[in-house]
Short mmCIF file of C-alpha atoms and ligand atoms in Angstrom, two decimals:
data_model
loop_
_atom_site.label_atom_id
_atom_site.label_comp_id
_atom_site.label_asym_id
_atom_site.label_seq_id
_atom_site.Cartn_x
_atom_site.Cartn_y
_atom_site.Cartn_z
CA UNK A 400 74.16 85.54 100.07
CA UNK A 401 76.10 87.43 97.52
CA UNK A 402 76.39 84.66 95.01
CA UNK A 403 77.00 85.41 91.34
CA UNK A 404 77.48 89.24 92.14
CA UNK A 405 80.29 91.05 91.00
CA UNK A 406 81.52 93.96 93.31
CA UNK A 407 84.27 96.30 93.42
CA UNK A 408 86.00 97.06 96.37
CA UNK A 409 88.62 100.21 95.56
CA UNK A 410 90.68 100.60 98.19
CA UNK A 411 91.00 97.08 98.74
CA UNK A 412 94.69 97.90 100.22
CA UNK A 413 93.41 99.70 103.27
CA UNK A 414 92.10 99.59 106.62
CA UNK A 415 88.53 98.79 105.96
CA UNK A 416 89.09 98.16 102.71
CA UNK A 417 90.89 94.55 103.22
CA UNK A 418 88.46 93.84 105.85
CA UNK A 419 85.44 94.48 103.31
CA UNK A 420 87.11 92.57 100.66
CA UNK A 421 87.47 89.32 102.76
CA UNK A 422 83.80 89.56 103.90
CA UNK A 423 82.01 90.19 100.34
CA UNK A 424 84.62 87.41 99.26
CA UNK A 425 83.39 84.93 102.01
CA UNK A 426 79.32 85.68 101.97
CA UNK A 427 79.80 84.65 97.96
CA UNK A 428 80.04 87.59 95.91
CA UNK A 429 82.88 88.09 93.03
CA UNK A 430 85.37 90.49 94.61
CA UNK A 431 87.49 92.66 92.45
CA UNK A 432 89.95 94.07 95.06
CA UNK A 433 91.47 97.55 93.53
CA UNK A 434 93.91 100.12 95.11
CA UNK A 435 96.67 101.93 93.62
CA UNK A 436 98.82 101.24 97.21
CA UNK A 437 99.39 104.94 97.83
CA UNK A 438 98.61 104.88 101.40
CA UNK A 439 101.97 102.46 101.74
CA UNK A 440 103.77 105.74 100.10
CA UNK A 441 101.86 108.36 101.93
CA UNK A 442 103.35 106.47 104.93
CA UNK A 443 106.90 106.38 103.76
CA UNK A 444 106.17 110.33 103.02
CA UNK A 445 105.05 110.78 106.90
CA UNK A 446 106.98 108.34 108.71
CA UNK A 447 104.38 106.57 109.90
CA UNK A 448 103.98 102.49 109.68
CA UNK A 449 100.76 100.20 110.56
CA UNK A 450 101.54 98.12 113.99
CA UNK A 451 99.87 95.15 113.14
CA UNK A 452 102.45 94.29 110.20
CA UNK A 453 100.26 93.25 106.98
CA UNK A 454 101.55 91.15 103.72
CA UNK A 455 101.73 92.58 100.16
CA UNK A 456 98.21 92.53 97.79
CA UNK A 457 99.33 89.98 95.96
CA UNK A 458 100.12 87.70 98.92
CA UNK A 459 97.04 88.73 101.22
CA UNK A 460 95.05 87.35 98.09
CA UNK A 461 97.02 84.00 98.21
CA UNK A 462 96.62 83.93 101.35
CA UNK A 463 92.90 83.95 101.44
CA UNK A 464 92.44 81.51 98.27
CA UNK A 465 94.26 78.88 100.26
CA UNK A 466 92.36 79.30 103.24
CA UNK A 467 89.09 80.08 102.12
CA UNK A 468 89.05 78.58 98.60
CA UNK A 469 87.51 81.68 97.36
CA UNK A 470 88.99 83.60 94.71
CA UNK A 471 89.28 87.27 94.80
CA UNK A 472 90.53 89.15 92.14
CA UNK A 473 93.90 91.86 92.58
CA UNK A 474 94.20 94.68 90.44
CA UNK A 475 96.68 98.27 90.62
CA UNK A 476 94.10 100.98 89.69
CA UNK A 477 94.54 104.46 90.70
CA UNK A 478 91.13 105.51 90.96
CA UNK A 479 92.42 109.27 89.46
CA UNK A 480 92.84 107.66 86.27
CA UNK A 481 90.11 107.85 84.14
CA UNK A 482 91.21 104.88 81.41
CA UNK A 483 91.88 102.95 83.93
CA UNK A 484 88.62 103.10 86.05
CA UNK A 485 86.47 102.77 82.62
CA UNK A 486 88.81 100.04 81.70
CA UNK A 487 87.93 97.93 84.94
CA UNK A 488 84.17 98.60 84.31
CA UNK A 489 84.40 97.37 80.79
CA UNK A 490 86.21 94.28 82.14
CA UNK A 491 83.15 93.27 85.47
CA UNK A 492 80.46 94.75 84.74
CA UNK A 493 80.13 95.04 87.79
CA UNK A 494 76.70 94.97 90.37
CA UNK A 495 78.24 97.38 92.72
CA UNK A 496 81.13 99.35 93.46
CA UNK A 497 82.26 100.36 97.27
CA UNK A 498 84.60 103.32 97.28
CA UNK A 499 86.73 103.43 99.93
CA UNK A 500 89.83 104.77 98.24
CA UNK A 501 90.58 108.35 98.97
CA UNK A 502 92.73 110.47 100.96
CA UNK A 503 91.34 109.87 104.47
CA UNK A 504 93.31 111.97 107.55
CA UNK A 505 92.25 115.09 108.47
CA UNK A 506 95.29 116.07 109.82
CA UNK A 507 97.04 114.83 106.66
CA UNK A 508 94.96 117.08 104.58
CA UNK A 509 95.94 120.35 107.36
CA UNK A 510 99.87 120.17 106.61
CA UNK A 511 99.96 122.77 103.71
CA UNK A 512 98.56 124.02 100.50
CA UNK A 513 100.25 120.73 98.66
CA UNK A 514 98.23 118.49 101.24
CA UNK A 515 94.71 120.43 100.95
CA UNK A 516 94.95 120.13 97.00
CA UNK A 517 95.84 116.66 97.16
CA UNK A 518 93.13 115.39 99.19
CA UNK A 519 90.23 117.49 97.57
CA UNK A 520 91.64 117.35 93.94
CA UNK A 521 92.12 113.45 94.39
CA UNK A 522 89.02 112.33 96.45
CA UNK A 523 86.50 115.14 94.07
CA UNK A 524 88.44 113.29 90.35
CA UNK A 525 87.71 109.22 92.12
CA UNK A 526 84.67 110.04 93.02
CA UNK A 527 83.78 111.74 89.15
CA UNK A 528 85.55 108.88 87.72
CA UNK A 529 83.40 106.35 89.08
CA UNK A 530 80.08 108.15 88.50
CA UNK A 531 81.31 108.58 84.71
CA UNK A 532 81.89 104.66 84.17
CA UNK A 533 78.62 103.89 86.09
CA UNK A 534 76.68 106.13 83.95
CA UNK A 535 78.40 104.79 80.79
CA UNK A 536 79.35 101.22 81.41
CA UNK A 537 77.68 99.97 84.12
CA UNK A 538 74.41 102.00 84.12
CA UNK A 539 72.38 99.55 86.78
CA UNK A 540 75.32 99.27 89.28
CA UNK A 541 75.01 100.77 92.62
CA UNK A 542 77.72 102.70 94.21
CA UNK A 543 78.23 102.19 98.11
CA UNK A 544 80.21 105.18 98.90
CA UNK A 545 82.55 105.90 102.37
CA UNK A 546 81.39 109.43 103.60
CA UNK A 547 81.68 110.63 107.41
CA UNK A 548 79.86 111.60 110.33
CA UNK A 549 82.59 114.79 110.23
CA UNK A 550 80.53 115.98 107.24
CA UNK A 551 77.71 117.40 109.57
CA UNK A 552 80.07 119.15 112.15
CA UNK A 553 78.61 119.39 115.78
CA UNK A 554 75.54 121.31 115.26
CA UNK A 555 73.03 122.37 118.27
CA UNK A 556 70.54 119.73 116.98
CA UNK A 557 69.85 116.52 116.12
CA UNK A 558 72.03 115.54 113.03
CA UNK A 559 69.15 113.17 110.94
CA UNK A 560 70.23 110.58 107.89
CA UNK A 561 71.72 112.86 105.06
CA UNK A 562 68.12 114.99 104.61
CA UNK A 563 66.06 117.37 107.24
CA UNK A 564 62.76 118.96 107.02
CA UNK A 565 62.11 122.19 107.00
CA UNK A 566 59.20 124.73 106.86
CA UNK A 567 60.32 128.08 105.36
CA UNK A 568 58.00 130.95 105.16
CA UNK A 569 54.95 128.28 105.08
CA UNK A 570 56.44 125.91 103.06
CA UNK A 571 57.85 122.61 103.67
CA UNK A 572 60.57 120.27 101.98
CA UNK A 573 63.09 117.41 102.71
CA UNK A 574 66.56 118.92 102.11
CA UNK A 575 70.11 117.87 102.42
CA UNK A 576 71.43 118.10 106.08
CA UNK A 577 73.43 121.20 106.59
CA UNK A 578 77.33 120.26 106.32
CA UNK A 579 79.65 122.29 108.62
CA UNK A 580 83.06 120.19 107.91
CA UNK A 581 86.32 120.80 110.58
CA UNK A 582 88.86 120.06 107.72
CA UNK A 583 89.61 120.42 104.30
CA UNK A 584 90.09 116.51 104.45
CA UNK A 585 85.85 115.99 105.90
CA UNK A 586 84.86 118.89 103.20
CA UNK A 587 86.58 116.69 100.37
CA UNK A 588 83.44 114.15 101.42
CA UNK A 589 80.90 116.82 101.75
CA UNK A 590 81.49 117.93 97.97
CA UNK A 591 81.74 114.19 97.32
CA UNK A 592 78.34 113.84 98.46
CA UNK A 593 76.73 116.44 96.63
CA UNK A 594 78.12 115.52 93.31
CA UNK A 595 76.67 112.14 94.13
CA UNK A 596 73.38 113.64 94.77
CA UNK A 597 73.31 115.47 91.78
CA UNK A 598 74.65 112.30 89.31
CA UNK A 599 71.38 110.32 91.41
CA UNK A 600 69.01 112.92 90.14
CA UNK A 601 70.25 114.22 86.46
CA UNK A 602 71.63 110.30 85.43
CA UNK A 603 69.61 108.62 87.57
CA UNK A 604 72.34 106.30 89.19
CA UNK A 605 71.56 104.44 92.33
CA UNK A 606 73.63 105.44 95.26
CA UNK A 607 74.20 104.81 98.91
CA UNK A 608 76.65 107.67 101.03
CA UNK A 609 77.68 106.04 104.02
CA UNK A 610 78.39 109.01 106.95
CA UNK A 611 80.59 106.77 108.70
CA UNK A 612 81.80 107.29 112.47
CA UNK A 613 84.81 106.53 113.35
CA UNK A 614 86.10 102.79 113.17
CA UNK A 615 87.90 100.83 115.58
CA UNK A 616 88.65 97.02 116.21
CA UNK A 617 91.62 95.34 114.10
CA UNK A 618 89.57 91.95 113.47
CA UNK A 619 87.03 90.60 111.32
CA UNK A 620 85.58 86.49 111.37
CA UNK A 621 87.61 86.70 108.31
CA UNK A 622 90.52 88.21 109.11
CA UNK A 623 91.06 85.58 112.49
CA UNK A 624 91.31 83.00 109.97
CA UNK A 625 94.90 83.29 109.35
CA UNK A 626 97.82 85.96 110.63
CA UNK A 627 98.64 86.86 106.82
CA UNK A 628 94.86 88.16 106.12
CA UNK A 629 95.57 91.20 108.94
CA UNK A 630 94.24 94.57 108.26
CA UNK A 631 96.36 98.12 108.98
CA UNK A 632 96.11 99.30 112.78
CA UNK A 633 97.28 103.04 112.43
CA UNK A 634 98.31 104.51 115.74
CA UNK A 635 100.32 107.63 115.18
CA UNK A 636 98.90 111.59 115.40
CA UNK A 637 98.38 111.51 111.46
CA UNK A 638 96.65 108.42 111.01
CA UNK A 639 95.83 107.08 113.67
CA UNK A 640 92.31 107.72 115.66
CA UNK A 641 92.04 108.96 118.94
CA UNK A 642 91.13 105.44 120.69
CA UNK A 643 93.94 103.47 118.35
CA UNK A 644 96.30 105.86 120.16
CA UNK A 645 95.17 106.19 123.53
CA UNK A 646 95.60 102.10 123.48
CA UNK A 647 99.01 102.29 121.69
CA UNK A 648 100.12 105.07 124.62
CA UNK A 649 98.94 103.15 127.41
CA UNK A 650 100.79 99.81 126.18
CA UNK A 651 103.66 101.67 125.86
CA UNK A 652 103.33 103.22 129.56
CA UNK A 653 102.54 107.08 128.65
CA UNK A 654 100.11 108.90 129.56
CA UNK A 655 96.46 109.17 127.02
CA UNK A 656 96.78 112.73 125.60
CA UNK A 657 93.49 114.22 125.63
CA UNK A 658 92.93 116.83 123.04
CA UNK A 659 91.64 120.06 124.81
CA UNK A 660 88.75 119.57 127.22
CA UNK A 661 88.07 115.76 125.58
CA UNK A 662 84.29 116.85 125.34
CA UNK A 663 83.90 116.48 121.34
CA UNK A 664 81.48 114.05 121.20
CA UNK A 665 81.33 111.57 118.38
CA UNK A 666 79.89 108.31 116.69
CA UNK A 667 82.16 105.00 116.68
CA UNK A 668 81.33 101.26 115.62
CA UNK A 669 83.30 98.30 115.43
CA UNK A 670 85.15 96.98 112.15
CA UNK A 671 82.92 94.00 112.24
CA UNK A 672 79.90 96.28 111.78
CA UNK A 673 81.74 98.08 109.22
CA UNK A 674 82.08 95.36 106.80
CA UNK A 675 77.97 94.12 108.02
CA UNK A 676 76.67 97.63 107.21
CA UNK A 677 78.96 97.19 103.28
CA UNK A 678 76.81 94.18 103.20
CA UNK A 679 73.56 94.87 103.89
CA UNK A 680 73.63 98.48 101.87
CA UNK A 681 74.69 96.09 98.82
CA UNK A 682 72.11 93.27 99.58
CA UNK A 683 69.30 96.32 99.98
CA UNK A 684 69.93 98.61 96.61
CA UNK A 685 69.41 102.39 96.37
CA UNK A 686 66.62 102.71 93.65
CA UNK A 687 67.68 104.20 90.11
CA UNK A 688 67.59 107.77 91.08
CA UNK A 689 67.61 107.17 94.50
CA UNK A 690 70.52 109.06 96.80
CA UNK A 691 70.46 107.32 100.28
CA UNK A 692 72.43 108.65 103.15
CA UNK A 693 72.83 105.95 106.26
CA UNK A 694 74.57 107.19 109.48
CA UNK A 695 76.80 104.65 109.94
CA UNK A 696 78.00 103.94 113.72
CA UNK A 697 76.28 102.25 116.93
CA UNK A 698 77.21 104.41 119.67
CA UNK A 699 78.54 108.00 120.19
CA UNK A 700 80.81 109.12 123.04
CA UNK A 701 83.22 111.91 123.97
CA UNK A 702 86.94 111.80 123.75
CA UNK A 703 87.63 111.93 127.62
CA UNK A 704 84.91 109.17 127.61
CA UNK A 705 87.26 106.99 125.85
CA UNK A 706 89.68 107.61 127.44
CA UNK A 707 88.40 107.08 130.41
CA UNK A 708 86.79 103.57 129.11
CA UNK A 709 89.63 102.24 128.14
CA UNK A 710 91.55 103.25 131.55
CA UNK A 711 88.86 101.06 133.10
CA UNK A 712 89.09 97.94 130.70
CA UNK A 713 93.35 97.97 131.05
CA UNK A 714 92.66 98.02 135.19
CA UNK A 715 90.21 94.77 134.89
CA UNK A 716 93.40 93.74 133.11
CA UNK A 717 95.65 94.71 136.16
CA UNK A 718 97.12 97.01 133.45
CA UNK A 719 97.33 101.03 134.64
CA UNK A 720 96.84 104.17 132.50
CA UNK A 721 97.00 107.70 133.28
CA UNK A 722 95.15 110.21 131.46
CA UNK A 723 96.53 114.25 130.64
CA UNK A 724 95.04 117.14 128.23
CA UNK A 725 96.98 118.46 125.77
CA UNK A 726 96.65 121.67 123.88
CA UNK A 727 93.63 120.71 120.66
CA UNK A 728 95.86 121.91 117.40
CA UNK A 729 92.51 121.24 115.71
CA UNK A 730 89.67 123.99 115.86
CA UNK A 731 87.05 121.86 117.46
CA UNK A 732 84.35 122.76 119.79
CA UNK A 733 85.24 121.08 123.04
CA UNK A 734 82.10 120.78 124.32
CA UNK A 735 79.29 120.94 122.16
CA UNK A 736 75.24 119.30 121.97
CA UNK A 737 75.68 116.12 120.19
CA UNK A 738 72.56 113.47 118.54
CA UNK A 739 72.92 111.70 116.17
CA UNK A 740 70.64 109.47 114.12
CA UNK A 741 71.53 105.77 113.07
CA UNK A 742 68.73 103.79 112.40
CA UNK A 743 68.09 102.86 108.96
CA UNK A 744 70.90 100.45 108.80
CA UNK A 745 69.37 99.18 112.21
CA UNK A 746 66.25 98.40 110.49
CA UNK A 747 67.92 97.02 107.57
CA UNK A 748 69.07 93.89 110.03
CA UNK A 749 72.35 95.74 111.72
CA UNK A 750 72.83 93.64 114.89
CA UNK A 751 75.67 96.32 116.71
CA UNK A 752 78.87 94.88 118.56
CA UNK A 753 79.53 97.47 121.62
CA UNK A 754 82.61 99.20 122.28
CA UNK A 755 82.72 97.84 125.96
CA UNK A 756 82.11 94.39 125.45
CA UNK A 757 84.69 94.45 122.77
CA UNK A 758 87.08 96.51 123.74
CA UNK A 759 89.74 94.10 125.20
CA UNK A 760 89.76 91.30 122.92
CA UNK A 761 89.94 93.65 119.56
CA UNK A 762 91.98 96.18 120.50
CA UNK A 763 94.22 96.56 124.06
CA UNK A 764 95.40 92.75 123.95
CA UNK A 765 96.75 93.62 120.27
CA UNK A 766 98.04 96.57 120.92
CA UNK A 767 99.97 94.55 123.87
CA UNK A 768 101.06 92.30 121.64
CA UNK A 769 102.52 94.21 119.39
CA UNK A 770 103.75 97.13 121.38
CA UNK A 771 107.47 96.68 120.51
CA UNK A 772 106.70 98.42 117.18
CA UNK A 773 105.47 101.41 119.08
CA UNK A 774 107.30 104.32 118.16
CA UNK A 775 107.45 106.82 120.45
CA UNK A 776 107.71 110.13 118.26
CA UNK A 777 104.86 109.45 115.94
CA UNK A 778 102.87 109.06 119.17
CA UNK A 779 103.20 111.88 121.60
CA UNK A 780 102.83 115.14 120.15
CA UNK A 781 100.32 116.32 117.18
CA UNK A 782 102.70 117.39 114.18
CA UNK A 783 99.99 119.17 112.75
CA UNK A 784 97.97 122.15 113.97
CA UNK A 785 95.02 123.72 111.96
CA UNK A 786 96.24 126.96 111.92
CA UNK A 787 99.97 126.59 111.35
CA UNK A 788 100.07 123.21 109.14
CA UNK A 789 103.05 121.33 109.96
CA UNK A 790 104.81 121.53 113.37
CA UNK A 791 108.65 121.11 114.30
CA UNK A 792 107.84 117.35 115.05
CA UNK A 793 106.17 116.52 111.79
CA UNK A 794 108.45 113.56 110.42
CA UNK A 795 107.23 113.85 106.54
CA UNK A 796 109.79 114.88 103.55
CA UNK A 797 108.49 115.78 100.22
CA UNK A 798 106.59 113.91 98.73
CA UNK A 799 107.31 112.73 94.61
CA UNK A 800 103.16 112.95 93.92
CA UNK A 801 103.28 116.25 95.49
CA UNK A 802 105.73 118.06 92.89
CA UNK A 803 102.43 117.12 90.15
CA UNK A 804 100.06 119.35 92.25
CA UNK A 805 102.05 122.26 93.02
CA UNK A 806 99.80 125.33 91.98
CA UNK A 807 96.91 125.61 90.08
CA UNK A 808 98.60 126.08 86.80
CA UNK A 809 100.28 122.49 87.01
CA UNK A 810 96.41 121.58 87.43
CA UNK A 811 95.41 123.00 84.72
CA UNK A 812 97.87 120.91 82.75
CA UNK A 813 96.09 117.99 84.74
CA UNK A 814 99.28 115.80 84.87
CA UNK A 815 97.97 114.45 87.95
CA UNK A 816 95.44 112.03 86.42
CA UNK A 817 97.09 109.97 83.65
CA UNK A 818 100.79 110.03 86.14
CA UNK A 819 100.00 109.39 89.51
CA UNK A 820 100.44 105.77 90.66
CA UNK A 821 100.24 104.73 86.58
N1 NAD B 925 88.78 104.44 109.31
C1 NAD B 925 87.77 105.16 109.79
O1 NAD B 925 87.55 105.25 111.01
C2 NAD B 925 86.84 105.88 108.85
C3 NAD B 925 85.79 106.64 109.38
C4 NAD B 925 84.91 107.30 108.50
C5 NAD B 925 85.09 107.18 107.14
N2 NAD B 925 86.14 106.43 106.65
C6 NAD B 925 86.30 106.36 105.20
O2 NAD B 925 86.48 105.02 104.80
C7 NAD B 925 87.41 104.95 103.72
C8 NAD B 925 88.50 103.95 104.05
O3 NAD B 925 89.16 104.35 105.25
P1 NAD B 925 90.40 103.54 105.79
O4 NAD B 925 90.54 103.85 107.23
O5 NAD B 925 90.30 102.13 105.35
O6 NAD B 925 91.58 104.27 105.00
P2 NAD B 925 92.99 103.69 104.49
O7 NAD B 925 93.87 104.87 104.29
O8 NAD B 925 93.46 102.61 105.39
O9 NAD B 925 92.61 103.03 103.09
C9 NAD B 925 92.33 103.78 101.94
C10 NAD B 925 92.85 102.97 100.75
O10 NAD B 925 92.53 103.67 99.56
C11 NAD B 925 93.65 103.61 98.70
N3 NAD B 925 93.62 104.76 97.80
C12 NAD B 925 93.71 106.08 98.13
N4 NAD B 925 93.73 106.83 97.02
C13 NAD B 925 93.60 105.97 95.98
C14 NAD B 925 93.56 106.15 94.58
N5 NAD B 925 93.69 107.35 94.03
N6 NAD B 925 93.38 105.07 93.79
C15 NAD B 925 93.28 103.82 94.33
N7 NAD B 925 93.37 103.59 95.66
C16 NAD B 925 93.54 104.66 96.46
C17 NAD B 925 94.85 103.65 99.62
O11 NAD B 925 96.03 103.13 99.00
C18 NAD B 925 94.38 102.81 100.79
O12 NAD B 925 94.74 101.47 100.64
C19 NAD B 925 87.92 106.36 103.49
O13 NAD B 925 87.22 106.94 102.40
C20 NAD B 925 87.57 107.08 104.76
O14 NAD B 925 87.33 108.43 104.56
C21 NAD B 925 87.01 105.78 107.47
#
C-alpha cells in the first residue's frame, strides 16, 4: 500500500509510536523510526516502569528485520533540536511525518512549575521545528499530528471534527471548535493545534490533527509476531490510563479506584485502530493548505463504565474485582453531557475493533501474565493533585533536564534546545 513512501515516525520509542512504526513498516512504506528515548528517563525520574518489558531501539529494529525482512530505519533525534530535525529532513525527504513525540501525561505536566514548562515549552518547540523543516525542506510532505479528545473539554454540546458553525449577529462561518483543556499537559496540544492551523493557511502546508481518545490494547498483527517487537503497557497513576490500571489493580487483587463519581465520560479505541487511522490519514492527504481535524476513537464511555466492564469480563473469567471511589485530585466535571463526533475516519474505510469484544484477549490476560511486575505504590494512590502538584507519595527525584528549564531567564538563554537529549 505504502510502497516507495518515505515516512517519519518521531516518537518511534513509545507506546503508539512502536506500534505505528511496525505497521507503516509492514503495509510497505520506508520507515524512519526517530525518538530521543526520554520517556525511558522521564520514567527513571518518576519511578515508574512499563509492565510488558520491551527491548532497546536498536534491538526492536533487529528484531523486526529478521522477522519481517523489512528494513526500518533507527535514528536518536530530539525533536527540540532544530539542526537535528532539519538535518533528518535533508537526509528523507520525506512524504510524511507522524508526530507522536511529546510530553504526554497530564498528571506529569500538574507536578510543579518545572513540569508545566517542560511539557508546553517542549511539545510548542517539536511541533515549530517540524513545521519549519516542512516548509523549507520538505515543502509537499504532510504532517499527521497526535492531538486529543482532552483538547475540547466536556462541553454541554456536541463536540464536532476540529471546526463548528456558527451564526453571529446574522452571519455565518466554520470556526475552530472551542478548546476548554483540564491540564497544562491537553493545553500544550491545543496551542499545538493552532500553530498548525495557522502554518496550513500562511505556508500552505498540508496537515492532519488527530484529537485522539484515549488508547488501550497492548497488541498489534505486528507486534504478535514476535515477544521482542512489544510495545510499553504503562499502568501506574502518572502514566498509566484509567482502564490500564483498573486491569493492573484487579490482577493484583485490589480494589479499581474510581476517581470521584466515575461519570467523566470519554472517547477510547483500540491500538489496532490507532495504527489503521495513522494509515489511512497518510494514504488520504490533507490538501496544500488544508488543516484537517479527525476525532479519533470508536466508542465513548464513562469511567465507572469501565470499570464496571471490565469487572464483568474478569467474572466470565472466574476472576473477581471490586470496585471503590476515591477522592478526583484532578478538577474534572464528574458528570457532565458528553457527544462526540468520529466519522470522517469512518468514512475514510475505519473498520472499529470494540472494547468488549476485545477486552480479554488484549488487555486482562496480559496484565495476568505479567502481574508479578506490578508494583503496588505506583498503583494505589494519585501522587499528583491539580491543585497542590506533587503529593507525599509521588516517587520522582529531580530530574537532570529539569535544572535547563528552571525560570524564564534560563529560557531566554534557550539552553534547552541545542542540550537536551543531544
Ligand atoms: N496513549 C494514549 O492513549 C494517547 C491518547 C491521545 C493522544 N495521545 C498522543 O499520542 C502521542 C504518543 O502517545 P504515547 O502514549 O505513545 O506516548 P509515549 O510517552 O509512550 O511515547 C512518546 C514518545 O515520544 C518520545 N519523545 C518525547 N519527547 C521527545 C523529543 N523531544 N524528541 C524525540 N522524542 C521524544 C518519547 O521518548 C516517547 O518514546 C502523544 O503525543 C500523546 O499525546 C496518546
Amino acid at each position: 500500500m505504502g510502497t516507495g513512501r518515505t515516512v517519519i515516525v518521531f516518537g518511534a520509542d513509545g507506546y503508539l509510536g512502536w506500534a505505528t512504526a511496525l505497521h507503516l513498516s509492514q503495509v510497505g512504506f520506508t520507515v524512519i523510526a526517530a525518538d530521543n528515548l526520554i520517556r525511558r528517563s522521564w520514567d527513571r525520574e518518576c519511578g515508574t516502569d512499563t509492565l510488558i518489558p520491551i527491548r532497546s531501539m536498536p534491538e526492536r529494529v533487529r528484531a523486526w528485520r529478521e522477522v519481517s525482512g523489512n528494513e526500518m530505519l533507527w535514528r536518536r533525534v530530539d525533536i527540540r533540536n532544530p539542526k537535528a530535525v532539519n538535518a533528518l529532513f535533508m537526509e528523507f525527504q520525506p512524504d510524511a511525518v507522524v508526530h507522536f513525540a511529546e510530553q504526554r501525561s497530564a498528571p506529569f505536566s500538574m507536578v510543579d512549575q518545572d513540569h508545566s514548562l517542560l511539557t508546553q515549552v517542549g511539545n510548542l518547540t517539536g511541533t515549530i521545528n517540524l513545521l519549519y523543516a516542512i516548509r523549507d525542506i520538505a515543502p509537499d510532505c504532510h504532517l499527521v499530528k497526535l492531538g486529543t479528545m482532552g483538547e475540547y473539554g466536556t462541553p454541554n454540546i456536541d463536540i464536532e471534527e476540529g471546526f463548528i458553525e456558527i451564526t453571529h449577529n446574522g452571519r455565518t462561518d466554520r470556526l475552530p471548535y472551542p478548546k476548554q483543556a483540564g491540564s497544562f499537559y491537553h493545553l500544550s496540544k491545543v496551542h499545538d493545534s493552532h500553530n498548525i492551523h495557522f502554518a496550513s493557511r500562511v505556508w500552505g502546508i498540508r496537515a492532519t490533527d488527530l484529537n485522539q481518545g484515549v488508547v488501550y490494547g497492548c497488541t498489534t498483527d505486528e507486534i504478535a509476531m514476535d515477544r521482542r517487537l512489544a510495545t510499553r503497557f504503562d499502568y501506574d497513576t502518572i502514566w498509566g490510563t484509567a482502564l490500564n490500571r483498573f486491569c493492573a489493580q484487579a490482577a493484583v487483587n485490589q480494589p479499581i479506584t474510581v476517581y470521584g463519581k466515575g461519570g467523566q465520560t470519554r472517547g477510547f479505541l483500540d491500538i489496532r485502530d490507532t495504527v489503521e487511522c495513522i494509515r489511512i490519514s497518510i494514504e488520504h492527504p490533507a490538501e496544500p493548505h488544508e488543516f484537517r481535524v479527525f476525532n479519533q476513537f470508536t466508542e465513548q464511555f464513562s469511567v465507572q463504565q469501565l470499570a464496571t466492564l471490565i469487572a464483568e469480563a474478569r467474572k466470565e473469567h472466574g476472576l473477581a474485582t471490586s470496585i471503590d471511589h476515591v477522592a478526583n485530585p484532578r478538577i474534572e466535571q464528574e458528570e457532565h453531557y458528553y457527544n462526540a463526533k468520529h466519522q470522517a475516519l469512518i468514512d475514510l474505510g475505519l473498520q472499529p475493533h470494540l472494547l468488549r469484544s476485545t477486552l480479554l484477549d488484549s488487555v486482562i490476560a496480559t496484565v495476568e501474565h505479567w502481574k508479578k511486575r506490578v508494583d503496588l505504590d505506583l498503583l494505589l494512590r494519585p501522587s499528583v493533585d491539580w491543585k497542590k502538584g506533587r503529593n507525599l507519595n509521588w516517587k520522582g527525584a529531580s530530574h537532570p533536564h529539569l535544572t535547563q528549564v528552571r525560570s524564564t531567564d534560563s529560557l531566554r538563554e534557550a539552553p534547552l534546545i541545542a542540550r537536551v537529549g543531544s
